[in-house]
Amino acid sequence: MSDITQAAGLTRDQVLAARQISGWNELPGAASIGPFRVFLRQFSSFLVVILIVAAAVALALGERIDAATIGLVVLLNAILGFVQEWKAETALTSLRKLLSPQAMVVRDGQEQLIPAREIVPGDILVLSPGARVAADAALIRISDLTVDESILTGESMPVTKSLAEEASIVFAGTSVTAGRAEARVTATGAGTEFGRIAHLTGSVGTKTTNLQNKLGHLARQLGLAALLVAAAVAGLGIALGRELVEMIMTGLSLSVAMVPEGLPAVVTITLALGATAMVRQKALARRLQAVETLGAASVICTDKTGTLTENKMTATQIWTIDRTYDVTGTGYDPAGHIETGGERLRATDDPVLDMLLQTGLTCSHARLNQTGTTWTMVGEPTEGALITLAYKGWCALPQERGVIAEIPFSSARKRMSVLYQSPTGSAVLTKGAPEQILEICSDIITHDGARAMQEADQNAITQAYADMASRGLRVIALARRDAPDQQLTESNLTFLGLVGLIDPPRAEVRDAIAAAKSAGIHITMITGDSPITARAIADQLSLKVTQHLTGAELDALDDKVLRDILRGDVLFARTKPEQKMRIVAALQSEQQIVAMTGDGVNDAPALKQADIGVSMGIRGTDVARDASDLVLLDDNFATIVRAIGEGRRQFSNVQKFVRYLLSSNAGEVIALVVNIAIGGPLVFLATQILWMNLVTDGITAVALGLEKAEPDQMQQPPRDKHTAILGLSGVATIILLGLYTGLSSLWIFFHLLDQGVELARTTAFTAMVVFEKISVFAFRSIRLSCWRIGWFSNPFLLAALALTLGAQIVAVYWPPLQVLLRTVPIGAAEWQWIAIFALPILVVPEALKLLLARGQRT
């Protein structure tokens, strides 16, 4: 291709006409959700709806304080949820703004750099190394073009392009690694292959998280129970001759007592604090419930290229006829070294190694750039790996303009040769596929010098090549010969050796996989790469694989067989986006909670299909990030394991404070119902119930939500998808504790009733607050005693107890609150009764947990 820009391209008028038909070269954006809609979304919970109804009823009955208090809680919950979700959306917008894609095109006979969104069908793209392809296009001129298509296919190796029919198209979103070309745009925006997969992602419906389902189910149950009990009690009272207004207020008090008003706010605050903690650990939750869902994950389906691996080709082994060398370090940072037999070597220590490294360094178009301590590579990944290898061996840099002739790489020849002029003479340097290099070699280098190649040498080379390839390495052969005549001919070369390359696993991934496995989480690799390469990476990561399937083999299976296979240790290779979605759906049909990780547009449909999609924030595409629930800001797979631990902690804490809040409410309900049944005056007023549920219980429950993870949390298997927030044990705990606190406060009320209803009510009200505060210690762990987790390990809880008990004292003795809550001062005798009934709440649960732990040990 002598003149890459000889095509004239479109004129300005043709561009405008084409844009009228095709529009801008961008994917249709997801329906924009403005801040107002995000805010309104916070009022969709059934519990919130019940609270709004309760506030409306209170307002209609003239109870403005009650109505205002309930409304304040609803508003607080909405604000907290809005702030977190809008913060996540804003962070994603900032990530997108980091990318400002540009493209080189030919228009009006001249090359022009324009924003990629302005490209139209018919435009001529000018492609060079490092350029990102801005639209689907048909190649019209080409020179040794290779393209990295991993973002679409997951294939880690660049694809060689030609003008042959199957290889003559370049796709939007891919990037040029080597060579040059002109290509005529055939499709833009949604019409590209990139756009087709994005549309497939959009076809997956909106999902709700496991926690949302559980809380929604609990809210409906509580709401229905509250309405039925309140209506029944109010009706009973009216039938017994009580006043209508009094019974309506009693029914409202009961509904307020049964519905834990603080629950939506406590859940929101707890999840928001957890999400904020995860941001500090480089994970951005796009929805508050996302991290909790990851904590429930029983399967992680993970992409390979760029997720488990670095997406940087690295030389790991050198083979020569009489030595094998190991290479340390990964990526394009030349900080590693070359060693053999435990001895580190430089090029100057080993003449054979020196010739091999010089050949790989010189026969290349790639280069390394250093900015501070960061190294980057420009060019084709294989060549970049060979240059990095030469740097690790402290190889002397080639002469500037030393390459005086070149026979470029082509897919037919599978090799590249240069004629290199150095101060000591000229040489032909060649690299390529081992089969193609062997056929042009007549000699082989040894540490005793070059000699004629024997059949045994060819067999040894072929065997070494096969061994490397079986371990998933891409193998490059290198050869050279002196060229005193300065003729670049590919014949009678001396074979130097083989270099094994691989896209290496990320350093932290092995430990992360081990941690996930110890937590009972099954990990399945799904990649677009070859099964041999994928299996080699799995072996390096100690990821057990007993079977692998390609996409074509997967298509031949029915769903039942696929589900059976997924119960084992299977690896999927050469998969397409639709096949990844099918695998995720098959796992979900087996009641698994599936997390899917990925970074490319080819991963996006499965990311959205999964219960939780985890995308990469740095190298991930916009399509992948928009389809995900959790974005790893550092692209670190190990962050997923930390997020799993955080998610498990969150669900455990949700269980704790839900049980705590409901047991507190159960005591209030039992006291009210029994009191009405025996015909006594109201033991608690509506404002007092709101004070207990919103002020004292809410603050304590938030502090309970900040409990640290229990010691053996990550050694426990994932919880079952159908695990209830309460469960039978939770219901039993709520009933037993509710009976004790409700009847105890009622006993105190009737015991003091002769001294005046206001004193009796104030003491019973204060007793219930103290009971609820003391009972929180029983809920700090469902299994472990406070002696095991530490009485002082949650300073927030101790502060909350001090604050709420102090607030109750103020409510009893401060005149303004006495008026608001209708309380009177109580004396030492009343406090003594409260202390006597409170002590068993602290002692009994601790004793039971210690006895249970002792029984398990024996």
PDB file of C-alpha atoms in Angstrom, residues 187-315:
ATOM      1  CA  ALA A 187     -22.362   0.915   9.934  1.00  0.00           C
ATOM      2  CA  THR A 188     -22.420   3.413  12.786  1.00  0.00           C
ATOM      3  CA  GLY A 189     -23.992   3.644  16.235  1.00  0.00           C
ATOM      4  CA  ALA A 190     -26.658   1.050  16.952  1.00  0.00           C
ATOM      5  CA  GLY A 191     -26.076  -0.572  13.551  1.00  0.00           C
ATOM      6  CA  THR A 192     -22.586  -1.819  14.484  1.00  0.00           C
ATOM      7  CA  GLU A 193     -21.736  -5.204  15.991  1.00  0.00           C
ATOM      8  CA  PHE A 194     -20.967  -3.277  19.181  1.00  0.00           C
ATOM      9  CA  GLY A 195     -24.472  -1.780  18.980  1.00  0.00           C
ATOM     10  CA  ARG A 196     -26.075  -5.182  18.357  1.00  0.00           C
ATOM     11  CA  ILE A 197     -24.627  -6.563  21.581  1.00  0.00           C
ATOM     12  CA  ALA A 198     -25.645  -3.402  23.424  1.00  0.00           C
ATOM     13  CA  HIS A 199     -29.213  -3.967  22.157  1.00  0.00           C
ATOM     14  CA  LEU A 200     -29.023  -7.553  23.398  1.00  0.00           C
ATOM     15  CA  THR A 201     -28.070  -6.137  26.794  1.00  0.00           C
ATOM     16  CA  GLY A 202     -31.061  -3.821  26.718  1.00  0.00           C
ATOM     17  CA  SER A 203     -33.375  -6.747  26.029  1.00  0.00           C
ATOM     18  CA  VAL A 204     -32.763  -8.085  29.535  1.00  0.00           C
ATOM     19  CA  GLY A 205     -35.516  -6.809  31.792  1.00  0.00           C
ATOM     20  CA  THR A 206     -35.019  -4.788  34.952  1.00  0.00           C
ATOM     21  CA  LYS A 207     -34.079  -7.011  37.859  1.00  0.00           C
ATOM     22  CA  THR A 208     -34.676  -6.718  41.570  1.00  0.00           C
ATOM     23  CA  THR A 209     -32.088  -7.843  44.091  1.00  0.00           C
ATOM     24  CA  ASN A 210     -32.529 -10.690  46.525  1.00  0.00           C
ATOM     25  CA  LEU A 211     -32.663  -8.263  49.466  1.00  0.00           C
ATOM     26  CA  GLN A 212     -35.286  -6.134  47.733  1.00  0.00           C
ATOM     27  CA  ASN A 213     -37.435  -9.241  47.261  1.00  0.00           C
ATOM     28  CA  LYS A 214     -37.009 -10.289  50.896  1.00  0.00           C
ATOM     29  CA  LEU A 215     -37.729  -6.841  52.307  1.00  0.00           C
ATOM     30  CA  GLY A 216     -40.684  -6.385  49.962  1.00  0.00           C
ATOM     31  CA  HIS A 217     -42.152  -9.707  51.092  1.00  0.00           C
ATOM     32  CA  LEU A 218     -41.596  -8.816  54.759  1.00  0.00           C
ATOM     33  CA  ALA A 219     -43.116  -5.358  54.253  1.00  0.00           C
ATOM     34  CA  ARG A 220     -46.261  -6.811  52.679  1.00  0.00           C
ATOM     35  CA  GLN A 221     -46.643  -9.300  55.511  1.00  0.00           C
ATOM     36  CA  LEU A 222     -46.154  -6.654  58.198  1.00  0.00           C
ATOM     37  CA  GLY A 223     -48.421  -4.182  56.451  1.00  0.00           C
ATOM     38  CA  LEU A 224     -51.246  -6.657  56.047  1.00  0.00           C
ATOM     39  CA  ALA A 225     -50.879  -7.868  59.644  1.00  0.00           C
ATOM     40  CA  ALA A 226     -50.840  -4.291  60.949  1.00  0.00           C
ATOM     41  CA  LEU A 227     -53.992  -3.362  59.069  1.00  0.00           C
ATOM     42  CA  LEU A 228     -55.859  -6.523  60.105  1.00  0.00           C
ATOM     43  CA  VAL A 229     -54.877  -6.334  63.792  1.00  0.00           C
ATOM     44  CA  ALA A 230     -55.543  -2.598  64.014  1.00  0.00           C
ATOM     45  CA  ALA A 231     -58.955  -2.973  62.370  1.00  0.00           C
ATOM     46  CA  ALA A 232     -59.867  -5.971  64.553  1.00  0.00           C
ATOM     47  CA  VAL A 233     -58.863  -4.278  67.813  1.00  0.00           C
ATOM     48  CA  ALA A 234     -60.583  -1.012  66.891  1.00  0.00           C
ATOM     49  CA  GLY A 235     -63.718  -2.915  65.928  1.00  0.00           C
ATOM     50  CA  LEU A 236     -63.613  -4.908  69.166  1.00  0.00           C
ATOM     51  CA  GLY A 237     -63.263  -1.771  71.236  1.00  0.00           C
ATOM     52  CA  ILE A 238     -66.154  -0.054  69.488  1.00  0.00           C
ATOM     53  CA  ALA A 239     -68.259  -3.189  69.966  1.00  0.00           C
ATOM     54  CA  LEU A 240     -67.441  -3.088  73.696  1.00  0.00           C
ATOM     55  CA  GLY A 241     -68.674   0.481  73.935  1.00  0.00           C
ATOM     56  CA  ARG A 242     -65.429   2.445  73.678  1.00  0.00           C
ATOM     57  CA  GLU A 243     -65.473   5.903  72.061  1.00  0.00           C
ATOM     58  CA  LEU A 244     -65.059   5.969  68.267  1.00  0.00           C
ATOM     59  CA  VAL A 245     -62.212   8.539  68.170  1.00  0.00           C
ATOM     60  CA  GLU A 246     -60.386   6.765  70.989  1.00  0.00           C
ATOM     61  CA  MET A 247     -60.582   3.444  69.103  1.00  0.00           C
ATOM     62  CA  ILE A 248     -59.461   4.992  65.825  1.00  0.00           C
ATOM     63  CA  MET A 249     -56.445   6.465  67.627  1.00  0.00           C
ATOM     64  CA  THR A 250     -55.862   3.108  69.321  1.00  0.00           C
ATOM     65  CA  GLY A 251     -56.006   1.338  65.951  1.00  0.00           C
ATOM     66  CA  LEU A 252     -53.565   3.896  64.539  1.00  0.00           C
ATOM     67  CA  SER A 253     -51.303   3.354  67.552  1.00  0.00           C
ATOM     68  CA  LEU A 254     -51.397  -0.386  66.954  1.00  0.00           C
ATOM     69  CA  SER A 255     -50.606  -0.050  63.258  1.00  0.00           C
ATOM     70  CA  VAL A 256     -47.760   2.320  64.115  1.00  0.00           C
ATOM     71  CA  ALA A 257     -46.535  -0.137  66.756  1.00  0.00           C
ATOM     72  CA  MET A 258     -46.640  -3.122  64.390  1.00  0.00           C
ATOM     73  CA  VAL A 259     -44.990  -1.434  61.417  1.00  0.00           C
ATOM     74  CA  PRO A 260     -41.321  -0.726  62.199  1.00  0.00           C
ATOM     75  CA  GLU A 261     -41.225   2.851  60.968  1.00  0.00           C
ATOM     76  CA  GLY A 262     -37.475   2.990  61.328  1.00  0.00           C
ATOM     77  CA  LEU A 263     -36.867  -0.076  59.125  1.00  0.00           C
ATOM     78  CA  PRO A 264     -36.697   1.651  55.693  1.00  0.00           C
ATOM     79  CA  ALA A 265     -34.415   4.352  57.073  1.00  0.00           C
ATOM     80  CA  VAL A 266     -32.234   1.868  58.958  1.00  0.00           C
ATOM     81  CA  VAL A 267     -31.885  -0.397  55.904  1.00  0.00           C
ATOM     82  CA  THR A 268     -31.053   2.590  53.705  1.00  0.00           C
ATOM     83  CA  ILE A 269     -28.523   4.023  56.159  1.00  0.00           C
ATOM     84  CA  THR A 270     -26.859   0.646  56.719  1.00  0.00           C
ATOM     85  CA  LEU A 271     -26.558  -0.090  53.002  1.00  0.00           C
ATOM     86  CA  ALA A 272     -25.376   3.467  52.282  1.00  0.00           C
ATOM     87  CA  LEU A 273     -22.660   3.192  54.923  1.00  0.00           C
ATOM     88  CA  GLY A 274     -21.653  -0.186  53.503  1.00  0.00           C
ATOM     89  CA  ALA A 275     -21.570   1.240  49.969  1.00  0.00           C
ATOM     90  CA  THR A 276     -19.441   4.160  51.175  1.00  0.00           C
ATOM     91  CA  ALA A 277     -17.039   1.737  52.838  1.00  0.00           C
ATOM     92  CA  MET A 278     -16.782  -0.217  49.567  1.00  0.00           C
ATOM     93  CA  VAL A 279     -15.923   2.947  47.612  1.00  0.00           C
ATOM     94  CA  ARG A 280     -12.937   3.340  49.912  1.00  0.00           C
ATOM     95  CA  GLN A 281     -12.007  -0.211  48.880  1.00  0.00           C
ATOM     96  CA  LYS A 282     -12.404   0.699  45.183  1.00  0.00           C
ATOM     97  CA  ALA A 283     -15.862  -0.758  44.507  1.00  0.00           C
ATOM     98  CA  LEU A 284     -18.751   1.472  43.440  1.00  0.00           C
ATOM     99  CA  ALA A 285     -22.247   0.110  44.080  1.00  0.00           C
ATOM    100  CA  ARG A 286     -24.672   1.518  41.502  1.00  0.00           C
ATOM    101  CA  ARG A 287     -27.591   0.366  43.664  1.00  0.00           C
ATOM    102  CA  LEU A 288     -27.568   0.223  47.453  1.00  0.00           C
ATOM    103  CA  GLN A 289     -28.550  -3.460  47.526  1.00  0.00           C
ATOM    104  CA  ALA A 290     -25.835  -4.507  45.053  1.00  0.00           C
ATOM    105  CA  VAL A 291     -23.119  -5.384  47.574  1.00  0.00           C
ATOM    106  CA  GLU A 292     -25.572  -7.346  49.744  1.00  0.00           C
ATOM    107  CA  THR A 293     -26.580  -9.414  46.700  1.00  0.00           C
ATOM    108  CA  LEU A 294     -22.931 -10.175  45.950  1.00  0.00           C
ATOM    109  CA  GLY A 295     -22.632 -11.417  49.526  1.00  0.00           C
ATOM    110  CA  ALA A 296     -25.309 -14.006  48.713  1.00  0.00           C
ATOM    111  CA  ALA A 297     -23.600 -15.140  45.504  1.00  0.00           C
ATOM    112  CA  SER A 298     -23.194 -18.887  45.211  1.00  0.00           C
ATOM    113  CA  VAL A 299     -21.554 -18.774  41.753  1.00  0.00           C
ATOM    114  CA  ILE A 300     -19.163 -16.277  40.162  1.00  0.00           C
ATOM    115  CA  CYS A 301     -19.035 -16.493  36.371  1.00  0.00           C
ATOM    116  CA  THR A 302     -15.907 -14.690  35.350  1.00  0.00           C
ATOM    117  CA  ASP A 303     -14.470 -13.522  32.073  1.00  0.00           C
ATOM    118  CA  LYS A 304     -10.772 -14.308  31.551  1.00  0.00           C
ATOM    119  CA  THR A 305      -9.159 -11.676  29.352  1.00  0.00           C
ATOM    120  CA  GLY A 306      -8.560  -8.500  31.325  1.00  0.00           C
ATOM    121  CA  THR A 307     -10.450  -9.784  34.372  1.00  0.00           C
ATOM    122  CA  LEU A 308      -8.459 -12.755  35.593  1.00  0.00           C
ATOM    123  CA  THR A 309      -5.515 -11.778  33.399  1.00  0.00           C
ATOM    124  CA  GLU A 310      -3.653  -8.530  32.811  1.00  0.00           C
ATOM    125  CA  ASN A 311      -4.486  -8.325  29.076  1.00  0.00           C
ATOM    126  CA  LYS A 312      -0.750  -7.800  28.509  1.00  0.00           C
ATOM    127  CA  MET A 313       1.292 -10.429  26.673  1.00  0.00           C
ATOM    128  CA  THR A 314       4.313 -11.526  28.704  1.00  0.00           C
ATOM    129  CA  ALA A 315       7.266 -13.783  27.906  1.00  0.00           C
TER     130      ALA A 315
END
